[in-house]
Coordinates of C-alpha atoms and ligand atoms in Angstrom, one line a residue:
M1 CA 0.4 0.2 0.0
T2 CA 1.8 3.0 -1.3
Q3 CA 2.2 6.1 1.7
T4 CA -0.8 7.8 0.3
L5 CA -3.5 6.1 2.0
A6 CA -1.8 6.2 5.3
R7 CA -3.8 9.5 6.3
H8 CA -6.9 11.1 7.1
R9 CA -8.1 7.3 8.3
G10 CA -7.2 7.9 11.7
L11 CA -9.1 11.7 12.5
V12 CA -12.0 10.1 13.0
S13 CA -13.1 10.3 16.4
P14 CA -14.5 8.3 18.7
G15 CA -17.9 8.9 21.2
R16 CA -20.1 9.7 18.7
R17 CA -24.4 10.0 19.9
L18 CA -26.3 7.5 18.0
V19 CA -28.8 9.3 15.5
L20 CA -30.5 5.6 14.4
G21 CA -33.8 7.8 13.9
L22 CA -35.0 5.9 15.9
A23 CA -35.8 5.9 19.5
L24 CA -33.4 4.1 21.4
V25 CA -33.8 3.8 25.6
A26 CA -31.7 2.1 27.9
A27 CA -31.5 -1.5 28.6
V28 CA -33.4 -2.6 31.7
S29 CA -30.7 -5.8 33.0
L30 CA -32.5 -8.8 32.1
P31 CA -32.2 -12.2 34.5
S32 CA -31.3 -14.2 31.9
A33 CA -28.3 -14.6 29.4
T34 CA -30.9 -16.5 26.5
A35 CA -34.5 -15.5 27.4
A36 CA -35.5 -13.8 25.0
E37 CA -36.5 -10.8 26.3
S38 CA -40.0 -8.8 24.5
V39 CA -39.7 -5.5 22.6
A40 CA -42.2 -3.2 21.1
L41 CA -41.6 -2.3 17.3
S42 CA -43.9 0.3 16.0
V43 CA -44.4 0.8 12.5
D44 CA -47.0 3.0 10.8
A45 CA -47.7 1.9 7.6
S46 CA -50.2 4.1 6.7
R47 CA -46.8 6.3 6.3
S48 CA -44.3 7.1 3.9
G49 CA -40.8 8.7 3.5
A50 CA -38.3 8.4 0.7
K51 CA -37.9 6.5 -2.0
I52 CA -35.1 4.3 -1.0
D53 CA -33.0 4.0 -4.1
R54 CA -31.5 0.7 -5.9
N55 CA -28.3 2.7 -5.9
L56 CA -27.7 2.0 -2.1
F57 CA -26.8 -1.2 -3.6
G58 CA -24.5 -0.6 -6.0
Q59 CA -20.6 -2.1 -6.1
F60 CA -16.7 -0.9 -6.8
A61 CA -14.8 -2.8 -8.7
E62 CA -11.2 -1.0 -8.7
H63 CA -8.0 -3.3 -10.4
L64 CA -7.1 -3.9 -7.2
G65 CA -5.5 -7.3 -6.1
Q66 CA -7.8 -10.5 -6.9
G67 CA -11.0 -7.9 -7.7
V68 CA -11.0 -8.4 -11.1
Y69 CA -8.7 -10.2 -11.9
E70 CA -9.3 -13.7 -10.7
G71 CA -12.6 -12.2 -8.9
V72 CA -14.5 -10.7 -12.5
W73 CA -11.9 -12.2 -14.9
V74 CA -10.4 -15.2 -16.2
G75 CA -9.9 -14.5 -19.8
P76 CA -11.9 -16.6 -22.8
G77 CA -8.1 -19.4 -22.2
S78 CA -9.3 -20.4 -19.2
A79 CA -10.5 -23.6 -17.5
I80 CA -12.9 -21.8 -15.5
P81 CA -16.1 -22.3 -17.3
N82 CA -16.3 -18.1 -18.6
T83 CA -18.6 -16.4 -20.7
R84 CA -15.7 -13.8 -23.0
G85 CA -13.6 -14.5 -20.2
I86 CA -15.9 -13.5 -17.7
R87 CA -16.3 -15.5 -14.6
N88 CA -19.5 -17.2 -14.5
D89 CA -20.4 -18.6 -11.5
V90 CA -19.0 -14.8 -10.1
V91 CA -21.7 -13.4 -12.9
A92 CA -24.5 -16.3 -11.5
A93 CA -23.9 -15.1 -8.2
L94 CA -24.0 -10.8 -8.7
K95 CA -27.1 -11.8 -11.0
A96 CA -29.2 -12.3 -7.6
L97 CA -27.9 -9.5 -6.2
E98 CA -30.0 -7.6 -8.4
V99 CA -26.8 -4.9 -8.6
P100 CA -27.5 -1.6 -9.5
N101 CA -24.0 -0.5 -10.7
V102 CA -20.9 -0.6 -10.6
R103 CA -18.1 2.0 -9.9
W104 CA -15.1 1.4 -12.0
P105 CA -11.7 1.1 -12.3
G106 CA -11.4 1.9 -9.2
G107 CA -10.5 3.9 -6.7
C108 CA -6.5 5.4 -6.9
F109 CA -6.3 3.9 -9.7
A110 CA -8.8 5.8 -11.2
D111 CA -6.3 8.6 -11.0
E112 CA -3.7 6.4 -12.7
Y113 CA -6.0 4.9 -15.5
H114 CA -5.5 5.7 -19.4
W115 CA -7.9 4.0 -21.2
R116 CA -6.6 3.8 -24.3
K117 CA -3.9 2.0 -23.1
G118 CA -6.9 -1.2 -22.5
V119 CA -9.0 -1.0 -25.7
G120 CA -8.3 -3.0 -29.2
P121 CA -5.7 -6.3 -29.9
Q122 CA -2.8 -5.0 -28.0
R123 CA -3.5 -4.3 -24.9
A124 CA -0.2 -2.5 -23.1
V125 CA 1.1 -4.1 -20.4
T126 CA 1.4 -1.8 -17.3
L127 CA 2.4 -1.2 -13.5
N128 CA 0.1 -0.2 -10.6
P129 CA 2.1 1.0 -8.5
N130 CA -1.0 2.0 -5.6
W131 CA -1.6 -1.7 -4.9
G132 CA 1.3 -4.8 -5.4
G133 CA 3.6 -3.1 -7.8
V134 CA 2.4 -5.4 -10.1
T135 CA 2.2 -4.8 -13.6
E136 CA -1.4 -4.6 -15.1
S137 CA -1.9 -6.4 -18.3
N138 CA -5.0 -3.8 -19.6
A139 CA -6.9 -7.1 -20.8
F140 CA -9.8 -6.5 -19.0
G141 CA -10.6 -2.5 -20.3
T142 CA -13.4 -0.6 -21.6
H143 CA -15.3 -3.2 -23.5
E144 CA -15.1 -6.3 -21.1
F145 CA -16.2 -3.7 -18.2
M146 CA -19.5 -3.4 -20.4
D147 CA -19.7 -6.9 -21.7
F148 CA -19.5 -7.5 -17.5
L149 CA -22.5 -5.1 -16.7
D150 CA -24.3 -6.5 -19.9
Q151 CA -23.5 -9.5 -18.0
I152 CA -24.9 -8.8 -14.7
G153 CA -27.6 -6.5 -15.5
A154 CA -25.9 -3.5 -14.1
E155 CA -25.7 -0.2 -15.1
A156 CA -22.0 1.7 -15.0
Y157 CA -20.8 4.3 -12.8
L158 CA -16.8 5.3 -14.6
S159 CA -14.2 6.9 -12.8
V160 CA -12.1 9.6 -15.1
N161 CA -9.0 9.8 -14.9
V162 CA -8.6 13.9 -13.2
G163 CA -5.0 13.4 -11.3
S164 CA -3.0 12.2 -13.7
G165 CA -4.7 13.1 -17.5
T166 CA -6.0 15.1 -19.4
P167 CA -10.3 17.2 -19.4
Q168 CA -8.9 16.1 -23.5
E169 CA -8.6 12.7 -23.3
A170 CA -11.7 12.1 -19.8
A171 CA -13.8 13.4 -23.3
E172 CA -12.1 11.5 -25.9
W173 CA -13.6 7.9 -23.9
L174 CA -16.9 9.4 -23.8
E175 CA -16.2 10.0 -26.5
Y176 CA -15.1 6.9 -27.9
L177 CA -17.9 5.0 -25.5
T178 CA -21.2 7.2 -26.4
A179 CA -21.1 8.7 -29.7
A180 CA -23.5 7.5 -32.3
Q181 CA -22.4 9.6 -35.2
P182 CA -19.5 7.9 -37.3
T183 CA -16.2 10.0 -35.7
T184 CA -13.2 8.3 -35.8
L185 CA -13.6 7.4 -31.7
A186 CA -17.5 5.7 -32.8
R187 CA -15.7 3.9 -35.6
E188 CA -12.7 2.5 -33.8
R189 CA -15.4 1.7 -30.9
A190 CA -17.5 -0.1 -34.0
A191 CA -14.1 -1.4 -35.3
N192 CA -13.8 -3.1 -31.8
G193 CA -16.8 -4.8 -31.2
H194 CA -19.2 -2.8 -30.2
P195 CA -21.0 -0.2 -32.5
A196 CA -23.6 1.2 -30.7
P197 CA -23.0 3.8 -28.3
Y198 CA -22.8 2.3 -24.8
K199 CA -25.2 4.1 -21.6
I200 CA -22.6 6.1 -19.8
A201 CA -25.0 6.2 -16.6
Y202 CA -22.8 7.7 -13.9
L203 CA -19.4 9.5 -13.9
G204 CA -16.8 10.7 -11.5
I205 CA -15.2 13.3 -11.5
G206 CA -11.9 12.1 -9.8
N207 CA -11.0 9.7 -7.2
E208 CA -10.4 10.9 -3.5
S209 CA -8.0 14.4 -5.2
W210 CA -7.7 15.5 -2.4
D211 CA -5.5 12.1 -1.1
C212 CA -4.4 9.7 -4.4
G213 CA -6.2 11.4 -6.6
G214 CA -3.6 13.9 -6.7
N215 CA -3.3 16.4 -3.6
M216 CA -5.6 18.9 -4.4
T217 CA -7.5 21.4 -2.4
P218 CA -11.1 22.0 -2.7
D219 CA -10.2 25.1 -4.5
Y220 CA -7.9 23.7 -6.8
Y221 CA -10.2 20.1 -7.2
L222 CA -13.2 22.6 -8.0
S223 CA -11.3 24.4 -10.8
Q224 CA -10.9 20.5 -12.6
L225 CA -14.5 19.5 -11.4
Q226 CA -15.2 23.1 -14.0
I227 CA -13.2 22.6 -16.9
Y228 CA -13.7 18.4 -16.7
S229 CA -17.7 19.3 -16.3
R230 CA -17.9 21.0 -18.9
F231 CA -16.0 19.4 -21.4
V232 CA -16.5 14.9 -21.0
R233 CA -19.3 15.5 -22.5
N234 CA -21.8 12.0 -23.1
F235 CA -22.7 12.0 -26.4
N236 CA -25.5 8.7 -26.0
P237 CA -28.4 10.0 -28.5
A238 CA -31.5 7.4 -26.4
Q239 CA -29.5 9.5 -23.2
E240 CA -30.3 13.1 -24.5
K241 CA -34.0 12.4 -23.1
D242 CA -33.7 10.3 -21.1
P243 CA -34.4 11.8 -17.0
H244 CA -31.9 9.7 -16.0
R245 CA -29.0 11.1 -17.7
M246 CA -25.3 11.0 -17.3
L247 CA -25.4 12.3 -14.0
K248 CA -21.6 14.1 -13.1
I249 CA -20.6 13.1 -9.3
A250 CA -17.7 16.0 -8.2
V251 CA -15.5 14.4 -5.4
G252 CA -16.6 14.9 -2.0
P253 CA -15.0 14.7 1.8
G254 CA -13.8 11.7 3.2
G255 CA -15.0 11.3 6.3
D256 CA -15.6 14.1 9.4
G257 CA -13.6 17.2 11.0
P258 CA -12.7 20.7 9.5
R259 CA -10.6 18.9 6.7
W260 CA -14.2 17.6 5.4
T261 CA -16.5 20.4 6.1
E262 CA -15.3 22.6 4.7
W263 CA -13.8 20.4 1.5
T264 CA -17.9 19.8 0.8
D265 CA -18.5 23.4 2.3
V266 CA -16.7 24.5 -1.4
I267 CA -17.7 22.7 -4.1
M268 CA -21.4 23.0 -3.0
K269 CA -21.1 27.3 -2.1
A270 CA -19.2 27.3 -5.8
W271 CA -22.9 24.5 -7.2
Q272 CA -25.0 27.1 -5.1
G273 CA -23.8 30.6 -7.0
R274 CA -22.4 28.1 -10.8
S275 CA -22.6 29.8 -14.1
W276 CA -24.6 28.2 -17.4
S277 CA -21.8 26.6 -18.0
W278 CA -20.6 23.1 -15.6
D279 CA -23.0 21.6 -12.8
M280 CA -23.1 17.7 -11.0
D281 CA -26.0 15.8 -10.0
G282 CA -24.1 14.0 -6.9
L283 CA -21.2 14.9 -4.3
S284 CA -19.3 12.1 -3.1
L285 CA -18.2 10.4 0.2
H286 CA -15.5 7.9 1.2
N287 CA -15.9 6.7 5.2
Y288 CA -14.3 3.2 5.5
T289 CA -15.4 1.9 9.2
V290 CA -11.9 1.3 9.8
P291 CA -10.6 2.4 13.9
K292 CA -7.7 3.5 13.9
W293 CA -5.2 3.5 10.4
P294 CA -3.7 1.6 9.7
P295 CA -6.0 -0.7 9.4
S296 CA -5.1 -3.5 12.6
H297 CA -8.2 -5.9 13.2
K298 CA -8.1 -9.0 12.5
S299 CA -10.7 -10.3 9.7
V300 CA -11.1 -13.6 11.7
G301 CA -10.1 -14.9 14.7
F302 CA -11.8 -12.2 16.9
G303 CA -13.8 -11.9 20.2
E304 CA -17.0 -9.6 21.1
T305 CA -15.1 -6.9 22.2
E306 CA -13.6 -6.5 18.6
Y307 CA -17.1 -7.3 17.6
A308 CA -18.3 -4.1 19.3
E309 CA -15.2 -2.0 18.9
I310 CA -16.4 -2.4 14.7
L311 CA -19.8 -2.3 15.4
K312 CA -19.6 1.1 16.9
T313 CA -16.9 2.8 14.6
T314 CA -19.4 1.8 11.9
L315 CA -22.4 3.3 13.5
E316 CA -20.6 6.7 13.1
M317 CA -21.9 7.0 9.4
D318 CA -24.6 7.9 10.8
R319 CA -24.2 11.6 12.5
I320 CA -20.9 11.6 9.5
I321 CA -23.9 11.8 7.0
A322 CA -25.9 14.6 8.8
T323 CA -23.1 16.5 8.5
H324 CA -22.8 16.6 5.3
S325 CA -26.1 16.6 4.7
A326 CA -26.9 19.9 7.2
I327 CA -24.0 22.0 4.5
M328 CA -25.8 20.1 1.1
D329 CA -29.6 21.5 2.7
K330 CA -27.6 24.8 2.6
Y331 CA -26.2 25.5 0.0
D332 CA -29.4 23.5 -2.0
P333 CA -32.5 23.3 0.1
Q334 CA -33.9 20.9 -2.8
K335 CA -32.3 18.5 -2.3
K336 CA -30.6 17.3 -5.8
I337 CA -27.7 16.4 -5.4
A338 CA -26.9 13.5 -3.6
L339 CA -24.6 12.2 -1.0
V340 CA -23.2 9.7 -2.7
V341 CA -21.4 7.1 -0.5
D342 CA -19.7 5.1 -3.2
E343 CA -16.9 3.7 -0.7
W344 CA -17.9 2.2 2.5
G345 CA -17.4 -1.5 4.8
A346 CA -15.2 -2.5 6.9
W347 CA -11.8 -2.8 6.3
Y348 CA -9.1 -4.3 8.4
A349 CA -5.6 -6.0 8.8
P350 CA -4.3 -7.9 5.1
L351 CA -4.8 -11.2 5.4
P352 CA -0.9 -13.1 6.5
G353 CA 1.1 -14.2 4.1
T354 CA -1.5 -11.6 1.5
N355 CA 0.3 -9.0 -0.1
P356 CA -0.9 -6.1 1.3
G357 CA -1.7 -4.2 -1.8
F358 CA -3.7 -6.6 -2.2
L359 CA -6.4 -5.4 0.5
A360 CA -7.4 -9.2 1.0
Q361 CA -9.2 -9.6 3.8
Q362 CA -11.9 -12.6 5.9
N363 CA -15.9 -11.8 5.8
S364 CA -17.2 -13.0 9.3
L365 CA -20.7 -12.5 10.6
R366 CA -19.9 -9.2 11.6
D367 CA -19.6 -8.3 8.3
A368 CA -22.6 -8.8 8.4
V369 CA -24.2 -7.0 10.7
L370 CA -21.9 -4.2 9.4
A371 CA -23.5 -4.1 6.1
A372 CA -27.1 -4.3 7.3
L373 CA -26.3 -1.2 9.8
N374 CA -25.2 1.2 6.9
I375 CA -28.3 0.2 4.3
N376 CA -30.4 0.8 7.4
I377 CA -28.3 4.6 8.3
F378 CA -28.3 5.0 4.1
A379 CA -32.5 4.0 3.5
R380 CA -32.8 6.4 7.3
H381 CA -31.2 9.6 4.8
A382 CA -32.5 8.3 1.3
D383 CA -33.6 11.8 0.9
R384 CA -30.2 13.0 0.4
V385 CA -28.6 9.5 0.3
R386 CA -29.4 8.2 -3.2
M387 CA -26.6 6.0 -4.3
A388 CA -24.0 3.3 -2.5
N389 CA -20.7 1.3 -3.0
I390 CA -19.3 -1.1 -0.9
A391 CA -15.9 -0.9 -0.8
Q392 CA -15.0 -4.4 -2.8
M393 CA -17.5 -6.2 -5.1
V394 CA -15.1 -9.6 -5.5
N395 CA -11.6 -10.9 -3.0
V396 CA -10.7 -7.0 -1.7
L397 CA -11.8 -5.1 1.7
Q398 CA -15.2 -5.8 2.4
A399 CA -16.6 -8.5 -0.7
M400 CA -19.1 -10.0 -1.8
I401 CA -18.0 -12.8 -3.0
L402 CA -14.3 -14.3 -2.6
T403 CA -12.4 -16.7 -5.0
D404 CA -9.4 -19.1 -5.6
K405 CA -9.2 -20.3 -8.8
E406 CA -12.5 -22.1 -9.8
K407 CA -13.9 -21.9 -6.1
M408 CA -16.1 -19.5 -5.1
V409 CA -17.6 -19.3 -2.4
L410 CA -20.6 -16.3 -0.4
T411 CA -19.3 -14.1 2.0
P412 CA -22.1 -13.1 4.6
T413 CA -22.3 -9.5 4.0
Y414 CA -23.3 -10.9 -0.3
H415 CA -26.2 -12.7 2.2
V416 CA -27.1 -9.7 3.8
F417 CA -27.4 -8.2 0.7
R418 CA -29.6 -10.6 -1.0
M419 CA -31.7 -10.4 1.7
Y420 CA -32.6 -6.6 1.2
V421 CA -33.0 -7.1 -2.2
P422 CA -36.5 -6.4 -2.0
F423 CA -35.9 -2.7 -0.6
Q424 CA -34.3 -1.2 -3.7
D425 CA -36.9 1.2 -4.7
A426 CA -38.8 0.7 -2.3
T427 CA -40.2 3.6 0.3
F428 CA -39.0 4.2 4.1
V429 CA -42.0 3.9 6.2
P430 CA -41.2 5.3 9.6
A431 CA -40.8 2.9 12.4
R432 CA -39.9 3.5 16.0
L433 CA -38.1 0.8 18.2
D434 CA -37.6 0.4 22.2
A435 CA -34.7 -2.0 22.4
G436 CA -32.5 -0.4 24.6
T437 CA -28.5 -1.3 24.2
Y438 CA -26.3 -3.8 25.4
T439 CA -22.6 -3.3 26.5
Q440 CA -19.4 -4.7 26.2
G441 CA -16.3 -3.1 28.5
D442 CA -17.0 0.2 27.7
L443 CA -18.4 0.8 24.6
T444 CA -22.8 0.8 24.6
L445 CA -24.9 -0.2 21.4
P446 CA -28.2 0.3 20.3
R447 CA -29.4 -3.9 20.8
V448 CA -31.5 -3.8 18.0
D449 CA -31.8 -1.9 15.0
A450 CA -34.8 -1.6 12.3
I451 CA -35.8 -0.4 9.6
A452 CA -39.0 -1.0 7.0
A453 CA -40.6 0.1 3.5
R454 CA -43.3 -0.6 1.1
D455 CA -41.9 -2.2 -1.6
K456 CA -43.3 -0.7 -5.4
A457 CA -46.2 -3.2 -5.4
G458 CA -47.2 -2.0 -1.8
K459 CA -45.5 -5.1 0.0
L460 CA -44.6 -4.1 3.6
W461 CA -41.0 -5.3 4.5
L462 CA -39.0 -5.2 8.4
A463 CA -35.2 -5.5 8.7
V464 CA -34.3 -6.5 12.0
T465 CA -30.9 -6.3 13.4
N466 CA -30.3 -7.8 16.3
L467 CA -26.7 -6.5 17.2
D468 CA -26.2 -7.9 20.6
P469 CA -23.9 -11.6 20.8
G470 CA -24.9 -13.4 24.2
R471 CA -29.2 -12.9 23.8
P472 CA -31.3 -12.9 22.0
V473 CA -34.9 -11.7 22.1
T474 CA -38.4 -11.0 20.5
I475 CA -39.8 -8.7 18.6
E476 CA -43.6 -7.6 18.2
A477 CA -44.1 -4.8 16.0
T478 CA -47.9 -3.0 16.0
L479 CA -48.5 -2.6 12.1
A480 CA -50.6 0.4 12.3
G481 CA -52.2 1.5 9.0
L482 CA -52.7 -2.7 7.5
T483 CA -54.2 -5.8 8.8
P484 CA -51.3 -8.6 7.8
R485 CA -52.9 -12.1 7.1
S486 CA -48.9 -13.8 6.9
A487 CA -46.0 -12.7 7.1
A488 CA -42.1 -14.6 6.7
G489 CA -39.3 -13.9 6.1
E490 CA -35.5 -15.1 6.4
T491 CA -32.6 -14.9 9.2
L492 CA -28.7 -14.3 8.9
T493 CA -26.8 -15.9 11.6
A494 CA -24.0 -18.0 12.9
P495 CA -22.5 -19.5 16.0
R496 CA -19.3 -17.2 16.9
V497 CA -19.1 -13.3 15.7
D498 CA -16.6 -14.2 13.9
S499 CA -18.1 -17.0 12.2
V500 CA -17.1 -17.2 8.3
N501 CA -18.0 -19.0 4.8
S502 CA -15.0 -20.7 3.6
F503 CA -14.7 -22.9 0.9
E504 CA -14.4 -25.6 2.5
A505 CA -17.5 -24.3 4.5
P506 CA -18.7 -22.0 2.9
A507 CA -22.5 -22.8 4.1
T508 CA -21.3 -21.6 8.0
V509 CA -23.2 -18.2 7.4
V510 CA -26.7 -18.6 5.3
P511 CA -29.9 -17.5 5.2
K512 CA -32.3 -19.9 7.1
P513 CA -36.4 -19.1 7.4
I514 CA -37.2 -17.5 10.5
A515 CA -41.5 -18.7 11.9
V516 CA -43.2 -14.9 12.3
K517 CA -46.6 -15.0 14.9
I518 CA -49.2 -12.2 14.1
S519 CA -52.2 -11.8 15.8
G520 CA -54.7 -9.5 15.2
A521 CA -52.3 -6.4 13.8
T522 CA -49.4 -7.5 16.2
L523 CA -46.3 -9.6 14.8
A524 CA -43.8 -11.2 17.3
L525 CA -40.6 -12.7 15.7
T526 CA -37.7 -14.0 18.0
L527 CA -34.2 -12.8 17.1
E528 CA -31.1 -15.0 17.3
P529 CA -28.4 -13.1 19.2
R530 CA -26.3 -11.8 16.9
S531 CA -28.9 -11.2 13.0
V532 CA -29.9 -10.7 10.3
T533 CA -33.7 -10.7 9.8
V534 CA -35.7 -9.8 7.1
I535 CA -39.6 -10.6 6.7
S536 CA -42.6 -9.7 4.3
V537 CA -45.9 -9.2 5.6
E538 CA -49.0 -9.5 3.2
Q539 CA -51.6 -7.8 4.2
Ligands
AHR1 O1 -11.4 0.6 -1.8 C1 -8.8 0.9 -1.3 C2 -9.4 2.2 -1.9 O2 -9.9 3.7 -0.5 C3 -9.5 3.1 -3.4 O3 -8.7 3.0 -4.2 C4 -9.2 4.1 -2.6 O4 -10.0 5.2 -3.3 C5 -9.5 4.5 -1.5 O5 -9.0 4.8 -0.7

């Protein structure tokens, strides 16, 4: 890992107020560690909040370690079953997640990426100095990425190179991708196998330009943003008429504290006073769960103290979003600009024996709980947070999928993303919970977290997470505004907080059906300790 990453991570101050949008009160002590105490959850299904944009379930695939090469791309000549070089097993697994968008090619890699090296029959071999100093074959380039998106049914979120590239290089990439007229670049795209213009739904203008993306000040980055936003155009005629045209996402803050609030303030203030010649649609936020820098928490082989530390840290996402949303509200009260959390997730110590620049880590039940808590936070801020990309999709950081040559395993985080599919584009429904807290040493966390939403067909969904690693809890959910006839769902738990799915034992942490009792307008379900549960309610 380069020095560029030894920076802002440690600046997140601990011990924050937890604002969960739910009323959380102090727990009463329990007579037994295993008795399932009942707590009340009230859901007012007659009221609704913002749409939980499906883009909140976006993925991130960087040229980093085995995230792309081996994880997605094995090449057409591989013995691993593939379609035009892209692994069939990984594609099938991702299709089940209904992935809305994938951010590519980085990350820090994006600001050193020159797209021309990744198109055409002759690919230049370059280096990947950010991530392990390995060679980059450029075998997976523009066409391969777009083919991969087609195979999984997701939209493109490209990051253009602002750090070491030029506006001209980025503009030519977009012309190459999107021009319908017979320009030289469009003809080159056709000669390389794709006559029709591609659709680029989202465009990131730089990545972490305050750090690995060029160490820019907010004002310097703003001047770059204005230039790129003006000249990097989408020519796809189908998108011109589309209200969902290519949306431009500016580099935003990397945490909280004065450095980051200043960044948000500078960009948003300039946007409010902008001229006709530039615009943006989103401001990115990067916020990893990493209690200190460099990352030292183990991803497996840890106990309940580390479980609580990581979950406590992850809950800071709520306050960080609230801080930046408040600044955005000042300049954009109509919430035109989305806050795009396009890098989030747990960042642990590299697995022993791996290249530390590959950011390889295991994924445990703790990560499943962490994922659910973050998705719940995004849902509560859905009026402003309209896109998010977990880092990263395969084999890197908090991955959905791990591969080892021909083997593949689905992680606990994968199962949470699969269970939450019905929340994509669902409408937030207010829920109120009174579950108390759980305490580990000097750390106090909410015991249970929950959200509710109605899907596009009007069906009610509840997602309830029991953070407490030792105590089950019975949720008695009162539903105002609907009469439940039946309810069913799945729950994800495992024997230990650090239980993982391995290639040898891939079903240690997998969802199982959960029983729900109905009496009148009340549902009752007992949550296992350390579990994530999603249920639907038929009325
Ligand atoms: O996700 C790994 C790295 O974290 C990304 O390349 C960078 O944007 C961030 O610092």
